[in-house]
CSV table of C-alpha atoms in Angstrom, one decimal:
chain,number,residue,atom,x,y,z
C,4,MET,CA,1.7,35.9,-3.1
C,5,PRO,CA,0.4,33.7,-0.4
C,6,LEU,CA,-0.4,30.1,-1.1
C,7,SER,CA,-3.7,30.1,-3.0
C,8,LEU,CA,-6.2,27.4,-3.8
C,9,THR,CA,-6.1,26.1,-7.3
C,10,SER,CA,-8.0,23.2,-8.7
C,11,LEU,CA,-6.4,20.1,-10.2
C,12,THR,CA,-8.2,18.1,-12.8
C,13,SER,CA,-7.5,16.1,-15.8
C,14,PHE,CA,-8.6,16.0,-19.4
C,15,SER,CA,-8.6,12.4,-20.4
C,16,SER,CA,-11.6,11.0,-22.1
C,17,SER,CA,-11.7,8.1,-19.7
C,18,PRO,CA,-11.8,8.3,-15.9
C,19,MET,CA,-8.3,8.8,-14.4
C,20,LYS,CA,-7.1,6.0,-12.2
C,21,PHE,CA,-4.6,6.4,-9.3
C,22,ASN,CA,-2.5,3.8,-7.5
C,23,ALA,CA,-2.4,5.9,-4.3
C,24,SER,CA,-5.0,7.4,-2.1
C,25,LEU,CA,-5.7,11.0,-0.9
C,26,SER,CA,-5.4,12.4,2.6
C,27,ARG,CA,-8.4,13.3,4.8
C,28,ALA,CA,-7.3,16.6,6.1
C,29,ALA,CA,-6.1,18.0,2.8
C,30,VAL,CA,-8.6,18.1,0.0
C,31,ALA,CA,-8.6,21.7,-1.1
C,32,ALA,CA,-5.8,21.8,-3.7
C,33,ALA,CA,-3.5,24.6,-4.3
C,34,ILE,CA,-0.9,24.5,-7.1
C,35,VAL,CA,2.4,25.7,-5.6
C,36,ALA,CA,3.2,27.4,-8.9
C,37,CYS,CA,0.7,29.9,-7.9
C,38,GLY,CA,2.7,30.7,-4.7
C,39,SER,CA,-0.1,30.1,-2.3
C,40,LEU,CA,-1.3,27.3,0.1
C,41,ALA,CA,-4.7,25.7,-0.1
C,42,THR,CA,-6.7,24.4,2.8
C,43,LEU,CA,-8.7,21.2,2.8
C,44,PRO,CA,-12.5,21.3,2.9
C,45,ALA,CA,-14.0,20.5,6.3
C,46,ARG,CA,-15.7,17.4,5.1
C,47,ALA,CA,-12.2,15.9,4.3
C,48,GLN,CA,-11.0,16.3,7.9
C,49,GLN,CA,-12.0,12.9,9.2
C,50,ILE,CA,-8.7,11.8,10.6
C,51,PRO,CA,-7.8,14.2,13.4
C,52,PRO,CA,-4.2,15.5,13.5
C,53,PRO,CA,-2.1,14.6,16.5
C,54,PRO,CA,-2.5,16.7,19.7
C,55,MET,CA,-0.2,19.8,19.7
C,56,THR,CA,1.1,21.9,22.6
C,57,ALA,CA,2.2,24.7,20.2
C,58,LYS,CA,0.5,28.1,20.3
C,59,ALA,CA,0.0,27.9,16.6
C,60,TRP,CA,0.9,25.3,14.0
C,61,ALA,CA,0.4,24.0,10.4
C,62,ILE,CA,1.0,20.9,8.4
C,63,VAL,CA,1.5,21.5,4.6
C,64,ASP,CA,2.1,19.2,1.6
C,65,VAL,CA,4.6,21.3,-0.3
C,66,THR,CA,4.4,19.1,-3.4
C,67,SER,CA,0.7,19.8,-4.0
C,68,GLY,CA,0.6,23.2,-2.1
C,69,GLN,CA,-2.1,22.0,0.2
C,70,VAL,CA,-2.6,22.7,3.9
C,71,LEU,CA,-3.5,19.4,5.5
C,72,ALA,CA,-4.2,20.6,9.0
C,73,ALA,CA,-3.6,23.7,11.1
C,74,GLY,CA,-4.2,25.3,14.5
C,75,ASP,CA,-4.6,29.1,14.7
C,76,PRO,CA,-2.6,29.6,11.5
C,77,ASP,CA,-3.6,33.3,11.3
C,78,ALA,CA,-2.9,34.3,14.9
C,79,ARG,CA,-0.1,36.9,15.3
C,80,VAL,CA,3.0,35.3,16.7
C,81,GLU,CA,6.6,36.2,17.4
C,82,PRO,CA,8.9,34.4,14.9
C,83,ALA,CA,12.1,34.5,17.0
C,84,SER,CA,14.9,33.1,14.7
C,85,LEU,CA,12.4,31.9,12.1
C,86,THR,CA,12.9,35.5,11.0
C,87,LYS,CA,16.2,34.3,9.5
C,88,ILE,CA,14.2,32.4,6.8
C,89,MET,CA,13.4,35.8,5.2
C,90,THR,CA,17.0,37.0,5.9
C,91,THR,CA,18.4,34.0,4.2
C,92,TYR,CA,15.9,34.2,1.3
C,93,LEU,CA,17.1,37.7,0.4
C,94,VAL,CA,20.8,36.6,0.7
C,95,PHE,CA,20.1,33.7,-1.6
C,96,GLU,CA,18.5,36.2,-4.0
C,97,ALA,CA,21.6,38.3,-4.0
C,98,LEU,CA,23.7,35.2,-4.6
C,99,ARG,CA,21.5,34.0,-7.5
C,100,ASP,CA,21.6,37.5,-9.1
C,101,LYS,CA,25.4,37.6,-8.6
C,102,ARG,CA,25.3,40.8,-6.5
C,103,ILE,CA,27.4,38.9,-4.0
C,104,SER,CA,29.4,35.6,-4.3
C,105,TRP,CA,30.2,32.7,-2.0
C,106,GLU,CA,33.9,33.5,-2.1
C,107,GLN,CA,33.4,37.2,-1.4
C,108,THR,CA,35.2,38.6,1.7
C,109,VAL,CA,33.3,40.6,4.2
C,110,ILE,CA,34.7,42.8,7.0
C,111,PRO,CA,32.1,42.8,9.7
C,112,GLY,CA,31.3,46.2,11.3
C,113,GLU,CA,31.1,47.2,14.9
C,114,SER,CA,27.5,46.2,15.1
C,115,VAL,CA,28.4,42.5,15.5
C,116,ARG,CA,30.0,43.4,18.9
C,117,LYS,CA,26.5,44.2,20.1
C,118,VAL,CA,25.3,40.6,19.8
C,119,GLY,CA,24.8,39.4,23.4
C,120,ARG,CA,26.5,36.4,25.0
C,121,ASP,CA,23.1,34.9,25.5
C,122,GLU,CA,22.3,35.1,21.8
C,123,SER,CA,23.1,32.5,19.1
C,124,ARG,CA,26.4,33.4,17.6
C,125,THR,CA,28.8,32.2,14.9
C,126,PHE,CA,31.6,34.0,16.8
C,127,ILE,CA,32.7,36.3,13.9
C,128,GLU,CA,34.8,39.3,14.9
C,129,ALA,CA,34.5,42.9,14.0
C,130,GLY,CA,37.2,43.9,11.5
C,131,LYS,CA,38.3,40.3,10.9
C,132,PRO,CA,37.6,39.2,7.2
C,133,VAL,CA,35.2,36.3,6.7
C,134,SER,CA,33.7,34.8,3.6
C,135,VAL,CA,30.1,35.0,2.5
C,136,HIS,CA,30.1,31.2,2.5
C,137,ASP,CA,31.0,31.1,6.2
C,138,LEU,CA,28.5,33.8,7.1
C,139,VAL,CA,25.7,31.9,5.3
C,140,TYR,CA,26.5,28.6,7.0
C,141,GLY,CA,26.9,30.4,10.4
C,142,MET,CA,23.5,32.1,9.9
C,143,ILE,CA,21.7,28.8,8.9
C,144,VAL,CA,23.4,26.0,10.8
C,145,GLN,CA,24.3,28.0,14.0
C,146,SER,CA,21.5,30.5,13.7
C,147,GLY,CA,24.2,33.2,14.3
C,148,ASN,CA,22.8,36.6,14.9
C,149,ASP,CA,26.2,38.1,14.2
C,150,ALA,CA,26.4,36.4,10.8
C,151,SER,CA,22.9,37.5,10.0
C,152,ILE,CA,23.8,41.1,10.8
C,153,ALA,CA,27.0,41.0,8.7
C,154,LEU,CA,25.1,39.6,5.7
C,155,ALA,CA,22.2,42.1,6.1
C,156,GLU,CA,24.7,45.0,6.1
C,157,LEU,CA,26.4,43.6,3.0
C,158,VAL,CA,23.2,43.1,1.0
C,159,GLY,CA,21.1,46.0,2.3
C,160,GLY,CA,23.9,48.5,3.0
C,161,SER,CA,22.7,48.7,6.6
C,162,GLN,CA,20.4,46.8,8.9
C,163,PRO,CA,17.5,49.3,8.5
C,164,GLY,CA,18.0,49.1,4.7
C,165,PHE,CA,17.9,45.4,4.8
C,166,VAL,CA,14.8,45.4,7.0
C,167,GLU,CA,13.1,47.5,4.4
C,168,LEU,CA,13.9,44.9,1.8
C,169,MET,CA,12.5,42.2,4.1
C,170,ASN,CA,9.1,44.0,4.4
C,171,ARG,CA,9.0,44.6,0.6
C,172,ALA,CA,9.6,40.9,0.0
C,173,ALA,CA,6.9,40.1,2.5
C,174,GLN,CA,4.4,42.3,0.5
C,175,ARG,CA,5.6,40.8,-2.8
C,176,MET,CA,4.9,37.2,-1.5
C,177,GLY,CA,1.5,38.2,-0.1
C,178,LEU,CA,2.5,37.8,3.6
C,179,LYS,CA,-0.2,40.2,4.7
C,180,ASN,CA,0.2,39.5,8.5
C,181,THR,CA,4.0,39.8,8.7
C,182,HIS,CA,6.1,42.8,9.6
C,183,TYR,CA,9.8,42.9,10.4
C,184,THR,CA,11.9,45.3,12.5
C,185,ASN,CA,15.1,43.4,12.6
C,186,VAL,CA,17.1,40.7,10.8
C,187,ASP,CA,17.6,38.2,13.6
C,188,GLY,CA,14.3,37.8,15.4
C,189,LEU,CA,14.8,39.6,18.7
C,190,THR,CA,11.6,40.6,20.4
C,191,ASP,CA,9.9,43.8,19.3
C,192,PRO,CA,6.2,44.8,19.4
C,193,GLN,CA,6.2,45.5,15.6
C,194,HIS,CA,8.1,42.3,14.7
C,195,TYR,CA,5.5,39.7,14.0
C,196,THR,CA,4.1,37.1,11.6
C,197,THR,CA,1.7,34.1,11.4
C,198,VAL,CA,2.1,30.4,11.0
C,199,ALA,CA,0.3,30.7,7.6
C,200,ASP,CA,2.8,33.3,6.4
C,201,ILE,CA,5.8,31.3,7.7
C,202,ALA,CA,4.5,28.3,5.7
C,203,THR,CA,4.2,30.4,2.6
C,204,LEU,CA,7.7,31.9,3.0
C,205,SER,CA,9.2,28.5,3.7
C,206,THR,CA,7.6,27.0,0.7
C,207,ARG,CA,9.0,29.8,-1.5
C,208,MET,CA,12.5,29.2,0.0
C,209,ILE,CA,12.3,25.5,-0.9
C,210,GLN,CA,11.0,26.1,-4.4
C,211,ASP,CA,13.0,29.2,-5.4
C,212,PHE,CA,16.4,28.1,-4.2
C,213,PRO,CA,16.8,24.3,-4.6
C,214,GLU,CA,20.5,24.7,-5.3
C,215,TYR,CA,21.1,26.5,-2.0
C,216,TYR,CA,18.6,24.8,0.2
C,217,LYS,CA,20.9,21.9,1.0
C,218,VAL,CA,22.7,24.1,3.5
C,219,TYR,CA,19.7,23.6,5.8
C,220,SER,CA,20.5,19.9,6.2
C,221,GLU,CA,24.0,20.5,7.5
C,222,LYS,CA,24.2,19.0,11.0
C,223,SER,CA,27.1,21.1,12.2
C,224,PHE,CA,29.5,24.0,11.2
C,225,THR,CA,32.9,25.0,12.6
C,226,TYR,CA,34.1,28.6,12.5
C,227,ASN,CA,36.9,30.2,14.5
C,228,ASN,CA,37.8,26.7,15.8
C,229,ILE,CA,34.3,26.5,17.4
C,230,ARG,CA,32.2,23.6,16.3
C,231,GLN,CA,28.4,24.1,16.8
C,232,PRO,CA,25.6,21.6,16.0
C,233,ASN,CA,22.4,22.4,14.1
C,234,ARG,CA,19.7,22.9,16.7
C,235,ASN,CA,17.2,21.1,14.5
C,236,ARG,CA,17.2,17.7,16.3
C,237,LEU,CA,15.0,16.2,13.6
C,238,LEU,CA,18.0,16.1,11.3
C,239,TYR,CA,19.4,13.5,13.7
C,240,LEU,CA,16.2,11.5,14.3
C,241,ASP,CA,14.8,11.2,10.8
C,242,PRO,CA,17.0,10.7,7.7
C,243,THR,CA,14.3,12.1,5.4
C,244,VAL,CA,14.3,15.5,7.3
C,245,ASP,CA,16.5,18.1,5.5
C,246,GLY,CA,15.5,21.4,7.1
C,247,LEU,CA,14.5,24.0,8.0
C,248,LYS,CA,14.9,26.4,10.9
C,249,THR,CA,14.6,26.6,14.7
C,250,GLY,CA,13.8,29.6,16.8
C,251,HIS,CA,13.5,30.5,20.5
C,252,THR,CA,13.1,33.5,22.8
C,253,LYS,CA,11.4,33.7,26.1
C,254,GLU,CA,8.5,35.6,24.6
C,255,ALA,CA,8.2,33.4,21.4
C,256,GLY,CA,8.7,30.1,23.1
C,257,TYR,CA,10.3,27.2,21.1
C,258,CYS,CA,9.6,27.3,17.4
C,259,LEU,CA,10.5,25.0,14.5
C,260,VAL,CA,9.9,24.8,10.7
C,261,SER,CA,10.7,21.2,9.7
C,262,THR,CA,10.5,19.6,6.3
C,263,ALA,CA,11.0,16.0,5.0
C,264,SER,CA,11.3,14.6,1.5
C,265,ARG,CA,10.3,11.0,0.8
C,266,PRO,CA,9.9,9.1,-2.5
C,267,LEU,CA,6.4,9.4,-4.0
C,268,PRO,CA,4.9,6.0,-4.6
C,269,GLY,CA,4.1,5.3,-8.3
C,270,ALA,CA,6.2,8.2,-9.5
C,271,PRO,CA,9.9,7.0,-10.0
C,272,GLY,CA,12.4,9.8,-9.4
C,273,VAL,CA,9.8,12.1,-7.7
C,274,ASN,CA,9.9,13.0,-4.0
C,275,ARG,CA,7.0,14.2,-1.9
C,276,ARG,CA,7.8,17.1,0.5
C,277,VAL,CA,5.9,17.8,3.6
C,278,LEU,CA,6.4,20.8,5.9
C,279,SER,CA,5.5,21.4,9.5
C,280,VAL,CA,5.4,24.7,11.4
C,281,VAL,CA,5.1,24.9,15.2
C,282,VAL,CA,5.4,28.2,17.2
C,283,GLY,CA,5.1,28.9,20.9
C,284,GLU,CA,6.0,25.4,22.2
C,285,PRO,CA,6.7,25.2,25.9
C,286,THR,CA,9.9,23.2,25.6
C,287,GLU,CA,12.5,22.2,23.1
C,288,ARG,CA,11.5,18.6,23.5
C,289,ALA,CA,7.8,19.5,22.7
C,290,ARG,CA,8.7,21.2,19.5
C,291,VAL,CA,10.6,18.1,18.4
C,292,GLN,CA,7.9,15.7,19.3
C,293,ASP,CA,5.1,17.8,17.7
C,294,SER,CA,7.1,18.4,14.5
C,295,LEU,CA,7.9,14.7,14.0
C,296,SER,CA,4.3,13.7,14.8
C,297,ALA,CA,3.1,16.3,12.2
C,298,LEU,CA,5.3,15.0,9.5
C,299,ASN,CA,4.4,11.4,10.1
C,300,TYR,CA,0.7,12.3,10.2
C,301,ALA,CA,0.9,13.8,6.7
C,302,TYR,CA,2.7,10.8,5.2
C,303,GLN,CA,0.6,8.2,7.0
C,304,ASN,CA,-2.9,9.7,6.4
C,305,PHE,CA,-2.6,11.4,3.1
C,306,ASP,CA,-1.4,10.5,-0.4
C,307,THR,CA,-0.1,12.9,-3.0
C,308,LEU,CA,-0.8,12.0,-6.6
C,309,ARG,CA,0.7,13.2,-9.8
C,310,VAL,CA,-2.3,14.0,-11.9
C,311,TYR,CA,-0.2,14.9,-15.0
C,312,GLY,CA,3.4,15.1,-15.9
C,313,ALA,CA,5.0,18.2,-17.4
C,314,ASN,CA,4.0,18.6,-21.1
C,315,GLN,CA,2.0,15.4,-21.1
C,316,VAL,CA,-0.6,15.3,-23.8
C,317,VAL,CA,-3.9,14.7,-22.2
C,318,ALA,CA,-6.3,15.4,-25.1
C,319,THR,CA,-6.2,16.5,-28.8
C,320,PRO,CA,-9.4,18.5,-29.4
C,321,LYS,CA,-10.4,19.8,-32.8
C,322,VAL,CA,-9.3,23.3,-33.9
C,323,TRP,CA,-11.2,25.5,-36.3
C,324,LYS,CA,-9.7,27.8,-38.9
C,325,GLY,CA,-6.2,26.5,-38.3
C,326,LYS,CA,-3.4,25.0,-40.4
C,327,ASP,CA,-3.7,22.0,-38.1
C,328,SER,CA,-7.0,20.4,-37.4
C,329,GLU,CA,-6.1,19.2,-33.8
C,330,LEU,CA,-4.4,20.8,-30.8
C,331,LYS,CA,-2.3,19.0,-28.2
C,332,ILE,CA,-3.3,20.2,-24.7
C,333,GLY,CA,-2.0,19.4,-21.2
C,334,VAL,CA,0.0,21.1,-18.4
C,335,LYS,CA,3.4,22.7,-18.5
C,336,LYS,CA,4.5,21.5,-15.1
C,337,ASP,CA,4.0,18.4,-13.0
C,338,THR,CA,0.6,18.7,-11.4
C,339,PHE,CA,-0.2,17.1,-8.0
C,340,ILE,CA,-3.1,16.8,-5.6
C,341,THR,CA,-3.2,15.5,-2.0
C,342,VAL,CA,-6.1,13.5,-0.8
C,343,PRO,CA,-7.1,11.4,2.2
C,344,LYS,CA,-6.4,7.7,2.2
C,345,GLY,CA,-9.2,5.8,0.5
C,346,VAL,CA,-10.4,8.7,-1.7
C,347,ALA,CA,-8.3,8.0,-4.9
C,348,ASP,CA,-10.5,5.4,-6.3
C,349,LYS,CA,-13.5,7.7,-6.2
C,350,ILE,CA,-11.8,10.5,-8.2
C,351,LYS,CA,-13.3,11.3,-11.6
C,352,PRO,CA,-11.6,14.1,-13.7
C,353,GLN,CA,-13.8,16.3,-15.9
C,354,LEU,CA,-12.4,18.3,-18.8
C,355,GLU,CA,-14.1,21.5,-19.7
C,356,LEU,CA,-12.9,23.1,-22.9
C,357,ARG,CA,-13.4,26.6,-24.2
C,358,GLU,CA,-15.1,25.5,-27.3
C,359,PRO,CA,-14.9,26.1,-30.2
C,360,LEU,CA,-11.1,26.4,-30.3
C,361,ILE,CA,-10.3,28.8,-33.1
C,362,ALA,CA,-6.9,29.5,-34.5
C,363,PRO,CA,-4.5,31.2,-34.0
C,364,ILE,CA,-3.7,29.5,-30.7
C,365,ALA,CA,-0.4,30.2,-29.0
C,366,ASN,CA,1.7,27.6,-27.1
C,367,GLY,CA,0.8,28.0,-23.4
C,368,ALA,CA,-2.6,29.6,-23.9
C,369,GLN,CA,-5.3,28.4,-21.5
C,370,VAL,CA,-7.9,26.4,-23.4
C,371,GLY,CA,-9.9,24.8,-20.6
C,372,THR,CA,-10.1,23.5,-17.1
C,373,VAL,CA,-9.9,20.1,-15.5
C,374,LYS,CA,-12.0,19.5,-12.4
C,375,VAL,CA,-11.2,16.7,-9.9
C,376,MET,CA,-14.5,15.3,-8.6
C,377,ALA,CA,-15.3,12.7,-6.0
C,378,ASP,CA,-18.8,11.6,-4.9
C,379,GLY,CA,-20.2,14.4,-7.0
C,380,LYS,CA,-18.2,17.1,-5.2
C,381,GLN,CA,-15.3,19.1,-6.6
C,382,LEU,CA,-12.0,18.7,-4.8
C,383,ALA,CA,-9.8,20.8,-7.0
C,384,GLU,CA,-9.3,22.3,-10.5
C,385,PHE,CA,-6.4,23.5,-12.6
C,386,PRO,CA,-6.0,25.1,-16.0
C,387,VAL,CA,-5.1,23.1,-19.2
C,388,VAL,CA,-3.1,24.9,-21.9
C,389,ALA,CA,-2.0,24.5,-25.5
C,390,LEU,CA,1.2,22.5,-25.8
C,391,ASN,CA,1.9,23.8,-29.3
C,392,ASP,CA,1.2,26.7,-31.7
C,393,VAL,CA,-1.6,26.5,-34.3
C,394,ALA,CA,-1.4,29.1,-37.0
C,395,GLN,CA,-4.4,30.4,-39.0
C,396,ALA,CA,-5.4,28.5,-42.1
C,397,SER,CA,-5.6,30.2,-45.5
C,398,PHE,CA,-8.4,32.5,-46.4
C,399,ILE,CA,-10.3,29.7,-48.1
C,400,GLY,CA,-9.7,27.3,-45.1
C,401,ARG,CA,-11.0,29.9,-42.6
C,402,ALA,CA,-14.0,30.7,-44.8
C,403,TRP,CA,-14.9,27.0,-45.1
C,404,ASP,CA,-14.6,26.4,-41.3
C,405,ALA,CA,-16.7,29.6,-40.7
C,406,LEU,CA,-19.4,28.1,-42.8
C,407,ARG,CA,-19.2,24.7,-41.0
C,408,LEU,CA,-19.3,26.4,-37.6
C,409,MET,CA,-22.7,27.9,-38.4
C,410,PHE,CA,-24.1,24.4,-38.4
C,411,VAL,CA,-22.3,23.2,-35.2
C,412,LYS,CA,-24.2,23.3,-32.0
C,413,LYS,CA,-22.5,25.5,-29.5
């Protein structure tokens, strides 16, 4: 489903202190585990984003799942070769599920002959065996329409069959304003999307296939003795950029989804990922400049903070009618929030428990909520769960606690 707003909060008995600060354009938090992006409240947008020449654009903190700034993110746009993000997603699914393999040999059909000389090509040949590995690299690095068609026919049985899979996947991810009619992004009135949907899809790509995602950082690929460079110029300009996809047609203009990963201050071993989407740029140079400005804007004006680590115990509240008298509670996954610079010191987490907590309680069951507050206003919230099982006590123990509960103020 699309990126949705989820609140981040903490359950400690004392106020939480952060070493970093929050960004101004991104205070409405969305936990990426929910598969949706959250926008920041208007009051947080004090530092304006850089000027953009794109028709539509968005800047997203992938680590926290928050939209930091956007321009016409829900406007219908032509995706051009950004279409191949979905094509690649479904191919990666097939690889993960072992329906196809990297070493598998493919015999491209006659349809690859229809790819025009003015289109991006990997230069595969109809009837000449080629590996899935080379097709994937040709589709991603060279943006080859011929490689995309060959992979679509392999996974979907035919191009129409694969397009049906693309639209089903769009529905499954909650891309409500996206519809595909082809696998490579050629112009069609019924082939459209939005920047918001592109950001959601790109985030899913990054999160769902970390083992395959590295292909997007390849700067060139050689097939059939023809070496072609990756058209994403940011790979050459910024060493922290490792993706994601370019696109261009006369109708769509110049498009680029770019993403960078940089160390997260105060969290050793953890990187913070930011994503930029620009669509409808007037020139190739403009899409590069706007994308680089967008990424730097996110890192310079916002801080992403790890609220809690995975399985970190943040409180041990009392449990009634259980074999254990206390319950360890926390979060199962690392939980992050992005805030404007200078906001971190104002944050005060508030834990709200579903009391009384009565056994049996299963590991992973939600037992409360943490709300992240600043200046008396809620910035985000997230659920807290049991980190262990608590079985019921004996009959006598349950009866004794039932009696005691009668005298406890609810």
